[in-house]
Amino acid sequence: MWAAGEAYEPYVGRWSRLVAAEFVRRLAAAPGGSWRDIGCGTGAVARAVLAAAAPRRVVGVDPAESYVRHARRHLAGPRADFVVGDALALPFPDGRATAAVSGLVLNFVPDPARAAAEMVRVVGPGGTVAVYLWDYGEGGMRAIRAFWDAARALDRRAEALDEAVRFPLAGRKPLRELLTGAGLAGVETGEITVPTRFRDFDDYWGPFLGGQGPAPAYVASLPEDHRAELRERLRATLPRACDGSIRLTARAWTAWGARPPG
């Protein structure tokens, strides 16, 4: 589902970078830390860490070699590296990191509780574990909500594929329970909302043709006539500004806590 950074960027990568920057800023980490970015993808969170947290080192891990290559090409340097690995068995020793973070990933992991436990394992006592996911369930990711509302109106199959149905973890309470269950102390949750402005309808629709992610994969599965019907329904229902732009917002739920001492 996720394979090429070049297709991910125009779909949600451009908005993920906005969330990542605010997410890292809110953690208010001391400089000089050693960070792990779990499910690093194209490197949005790692980039934000380098820009805002003054780390000694940040290492990203992702199961997709193509994403790791993309991140290395754009970010690797003396303080950053990226490796291929599994969130359920992180290739890092116990207790060496000061922070383990993950953005927009845990809803795609088959065992989120195990992934959270792995993040706790790799940080030392007092270390931070922090995650964020798009708000699918309450409609805060408006570009995706509009897509599935249109798809479900035209096709019964779409209901089971809707991220709001598929990803119950993507909510404030489930994320709190996930991190508390992993043994973290002082778990807090929050939300980050960013503007998502599309130049025009083509800027909105084009990324859905890239085949990456649940909604683009659904579009790729449609016969051409059904795809055109969905496109025109969206064209008719999305709000337009006077200049033809489409101005929406995207909300992410955040959660973070600390590994207890001892």
Tab-separated table of C-alpha atoms in Angstrom, residues 35-224:
chain	number	residue	atom	x	y	z
A	35	TRP	CA	15.764	9.904	18.746
A	36	ARG	CA	14.114	6.960	16.992
A	37	ASP	CA	11.504	7.616	14.282
A	38	ILE	CA	9.317	4.519	13.938
A	39	GLY	CA	7.714	4.072	10.525
A	40	CYS	CA	9.712	7.022	9.243
A	41	GLY	CA	8.295	6.952	5.702
A	42	THR	CA	9.706	9.853	3.719
A	43	GLY	CA	11.248	11.375	6.848
A	44	ALA	CA	8.718	14.055	7.868
A	45	VAL	CA	9.128	13.476	11.600
A	46	ALA	CA	12.891	13.033	11.389
A	47	ARG	CA	13.141	16.316	9.471
A	48	ALA	CA	11.118	18.068	12.181
A	49	VAL	CA	13.333	16.579	14.896
A	50	LEU	CA	16.462	17.840	13.150
A	51	ALA	CA	14.957	21.294	12.725
A	52	ALA	CA	13.400	21.778	16.162
A	53	ALA	CA	14.954	19.422	18.710
A	54	ALA	CA	18.715	19.829	18.108
A	55	PRO	CA	19.300	16.072	18.494
A	56	ARG	CA	22.643	14.389	18.773
A	57	ARG	CA	21.241	11.733	16.468
A	58	VAL	CA	17.979	10.562	14.914
A	59	VAL	CA	17.514	7.135	13.332
A	60	GLY	CA	14.423	6.337	11.281
A	61	VAL	CA	13.160	2.838	10.600
A	62	ASP	CA	10.647	1.709	7.985
A	63	PRO	CA	9.756	-1.665	6.424
A	64	ALA	CA	9.720	-0.205	2.889
A	65	GLU	CA	13.158	-0.014	1.295
A	66	SER	CA	11.917	2.603	-1.155
A	67	TYR	CA	10.945	4.936	1.695
A	68	VAL	CA	14.280	4.409	3.419
A	69	ARG	CA	16.091	5.264	0.179
A	70	HIS	CA	13.918	8.366	-0.233
A	71	ALA	CA	14.651	9.542	3.328
A	72	ARG	CA	18.382	8.879	2.962
A	73	ARG	CA	18.479	10.784	-0.305
A	74	HIS	CA	16.844	13.849	1.223
A	75	LEU	CA	17.938	13.829	4.871
A	76	ALA	CA	20.829	11.498	5.708
A	77	GLY	CA	23.854	13.220	7.211
A	78	PRO	CA	26.084	13.214	10.285
A	79	ARG	CA	23.092	13.355	12.656
A	80	ALA	CA	20.557	11.253	10.724
A	81	ASP	CA	20.318	7.747	9.365
A	82	PHE	CA	17.539	5.479	8.110
A	83	VAL	CA	17.313	1.698	8.218
A	84	VAL	CA	14.931	-0.993	7.030
A	85	GLY	CA	13.133	-2.662	9.923
A	86	ASP	CA	9.892	-3.804	11.531
A	87	ALA	CA	7.981	-1.792	14.151
A	88	LEU	CA	7.160	-5.067	15.909
A	89	ALA	CA	10.857	-5.957	16.336
A	90	LEU	CA	12.836	-2.741	16.277
A	91	PRO	CA	16.506	-3.153	15.323
A	92	PHE	CA	17.689	-1.114	18.309
A	93	PRO	CA	19.119	-2.093	21.713
A	94	ASP	CA	17.242	-1.601	24.965
A	95	GLY	CA	17.150	1.745	26.698
A	96	ARG	CA	19.550	3.761	24.524
A	97	ALA	CA	17.224	6.402	23.060
A	98	THR	CA	15.873	9.488	24.783
A	99	ALA	CA	12.770	9.626	22.554
A	100	ALA	CA	10.861	7.271	20.253
A	101	VAL	CA	8.247	8.866	18.025
A	102	SER	CA	5.872	7.651	15.344
A	103	GLY	CA	3.685	9.643	12.976
A	104	LEU	CA	0.703	8.294	11.005
A	105	VAL	CA	1.866	4.693	11.288
A	106	LEU	CA	0.420	2.668	14.165
A	107	ASN	CA	-3.008	2.239	12.547
A	108	PHE	CA	-1.281	0.288	9.742
A	109	VAL	CA	0.689	-1.968	12.117
A	110	PRO	CA	-0.931	-5.389	12.698
A	111	ASP	CA	-0.203	-5.283	16.450
A	112	PRO	CA	-0.110	-1.662	17.705
A	113	ALA	CA	0.282	-2.744	21.345
A	114	ARG	CA	3.443	-4.665	20.514
A	115	ALA	CA	4.778	-1.736	18.498
A	116	ALA	CA	4.158	0.602	21.439
A	117	ALA	CA	5.928	-1.841	23.760
A	118	GLU	CA	8.893	-1.869	21.384
A	119	MET	CA	9.027	1.925	21.448
A	120	VAL	CA	9.055	1.840	25.252
A	121	ARG	CA	11.795	-0.801	25.215
A	122	VAL	CA	14.241	1.280	23.184
A	123	VAL	CA	14.023	4.443	25.335
A	124	GLY	CA	15.742	4.772	28.679
A	125	PRO	CA	14.008	5.562	31.992
A	126	GLY	CA	12.377	8.952	31.721
A	127	GLY	CA	12.491	8.768	27.938
A	128	THR	CA	9.600	10.032	25.818
A	129	VAL	CA	7.330	7.922	23.619
A	130	ALA	CA	5.024	9.973	21.398
A	131	VAL	CA	2.693	9.200	18.489
A	132	TYR	CA	0.129	10.844	16.251
A	133	LEU	CA	-2.544	9.649	13.813
A	134	TRP	CA	-4.964	11.409	11.503
A	135	ASP	CA	-8.462	11.893	12.865
A	136	TYR	CA	-10.470	9.636	10.577
A	137	GLY	CA	-13.277	8.721	12.982
A	138	GLU	CA	-14.544	12.221	13.781
A	139	GLY	CA	-14.000	13.639	10.295
A	140	GLY	CA	-11.084	15.880	11.190
A	141	MET	CA	-9.156	14.792	8.094
A	142	ARG	CA	-11.612	16.609	5.823
A	143	ALA	CA	-10.043	15.780	2.452
A	144	ILE	CA	-10.296	12.056	3.188
A	145	ARG	CA	-13.738	12.354	4.800
A	146	ALA	CA	-15.110	14.067	1.698
A	147	PHE	CA	-13.654	11.308	-0.472
A	148	TRP	CA	-15.238	8.436	1.462
A	149	ASP	CA	-18.582	10.218	1.814
A	150	ALA	CA	-18.719	10.462	-1.973
A	151	ALA	CA	-17.469	6.908	-2.501
A	152	ARG	CA	-19.974	5.424	-0.047
A	153	ALA	CA	-22.835	7.265	-1.721
A	154	LEU	CA	-21.978	5.495	-4.979
A	155	ASP	CA	-20.669	2.095	-3.882
A	156	ARG	CA	-21.603	-0.134	-0.942
A	157	ARG	CA	-18.145	-1.717	-1.015
A	158	ALA	CA	-16.581	1.553	0.042
A	159	GLU	CA	-18.027	1.434	3.557
A	160	ALA	CA	-15.722	-1.371	4.706
A	161	LEU	CA	-12.690	0.381	3.184
A	162	ASP	CA	-13.318	3.755	4.815
A	163	GLU	CA	-10.467	4.643	7.228
A	164	ALA	CA	-13.048	5.703	9.814
A	165	VAL	CA	-14.219	2.084	9.900
A	166	ARG	CA	-10.883	0.356	9.412
A	167	PHE	CA	-8.810	2.304	11.959
A	168	PRO	CA	-10.528	2.579	15.352
A	169	LEU	CA	-7.128	3.319	16.926
A	170	ALA	CA	-7.194	6.805	15.356
A	171	GLY	CA	-8.839	8.593	18.268
A	172	ARG	CA	-7.862	10.438	21.429
A	173	LYS	CA	-9.114	7.764	23.866
A	174	PRO	CA	-7.702	4.712	22.008
A	175	LEU	CA	-4.272	6.357	21.767
A	176	ARG	CA	-4.292	7.176	25.477
A	177	GLU	CA	-5.216	3.585	26.281
A	178	LEU	CA	-2.507	2.267	23.961
A	179	LEU	CA	0.292	4.219	25.631
A	180	THR	CA	-1.004	3.654	29.149
A	181	GLY	CA	-1.218	-0.074	28.395
A	182	ALA	CA	2.413	-0.005	27.248
A	183	GLY	CA	3.407	1.107	30.746
A	184	LEU	CA	4.048	4.802	30.142
A	185	ALA	CA	3.518	7.339	32.907
A	186	GLY	CA	1.832	10.721	32.676
A	187	VAL	CA	0.188	10.007	29.327
A	188	GLU	CA	-1.285	13.117	27.726
A	189	THR	CA	-3.260	13.570	24.528
A	190	GLY	CA	-3.882	16.501	22.256
A	191	GLU	CA	-4.761	17.525	18.746
A	192	ILE	CA	-3.077	19.413	15.937
A	193	THR	CA	-5.062	21.000	13.114
A	194	VAL	CA	-3.375	22.283	9.974
A	195	PRO	CA	-4.757	23.970	6.835
A	196	THR	CA	-4.900	21.854	3.685
A	197	ARG	CA	-5.296	24.180	0.714
A	198	PHE	CA	-5.567	22.710	-2.779
A	199	ARG	CA	-4.902	25.024	-5.727
A	200	ASP	CA	-7.845	23.608	-7.629
A	201	PHE	CA	-9.793	20.391	-8.051
A	202	ASP	CA	-6.992	18.704	-10.017
A	203	ASP	CA	-4.588	19.362	-7.133
A	204	TYR	CA	-7.064	17.570	-4.860
A	205	TRP	CA	-7.954	14.688	-7.192
A	206	GLY	CA	-4.585	13.970	-8.790
A	207	PRO	CA	-2.953	12.380	-5.714
A	208	PHE	CA	-5.829	9.877	-5.464
A	209	LEU	CA	-4.544	8.420	-8.747
A	210	GLY	CA	-1.155	7.528	-7.235
A	211	GLY	CA	-2.270	4.137	-5.899
A	212	GLN	CA	-0.805	4.614	-2.399
A	213	GLY	CA	-2.979	4.481	0.691
A	214	PRO	CA	-6.490	3.129	1.236
A	215	ALA	CA	-8.353	5.743	-0.807
A	216	PRO	CA	-5.990	5.761	-3.828
A	217	ALA	CA	-5.927	1.954	-3.798
A	218	TYR	CA	-9.726	1.989	-3.934
A	219	VAL	CA	-9.670	4.431	-6.871
A	220	ALA	CA	-7.228	2.152	-8.712
A	221	SER	CA	-9.647	-0.770	-8.273
A	222	LEU	CA	-12.552	1.017	-9.985
A	223	PRO	CA	-13.552	0.623	-13.626
A	224	GLU	CA	-12.962	3.833	-15.564
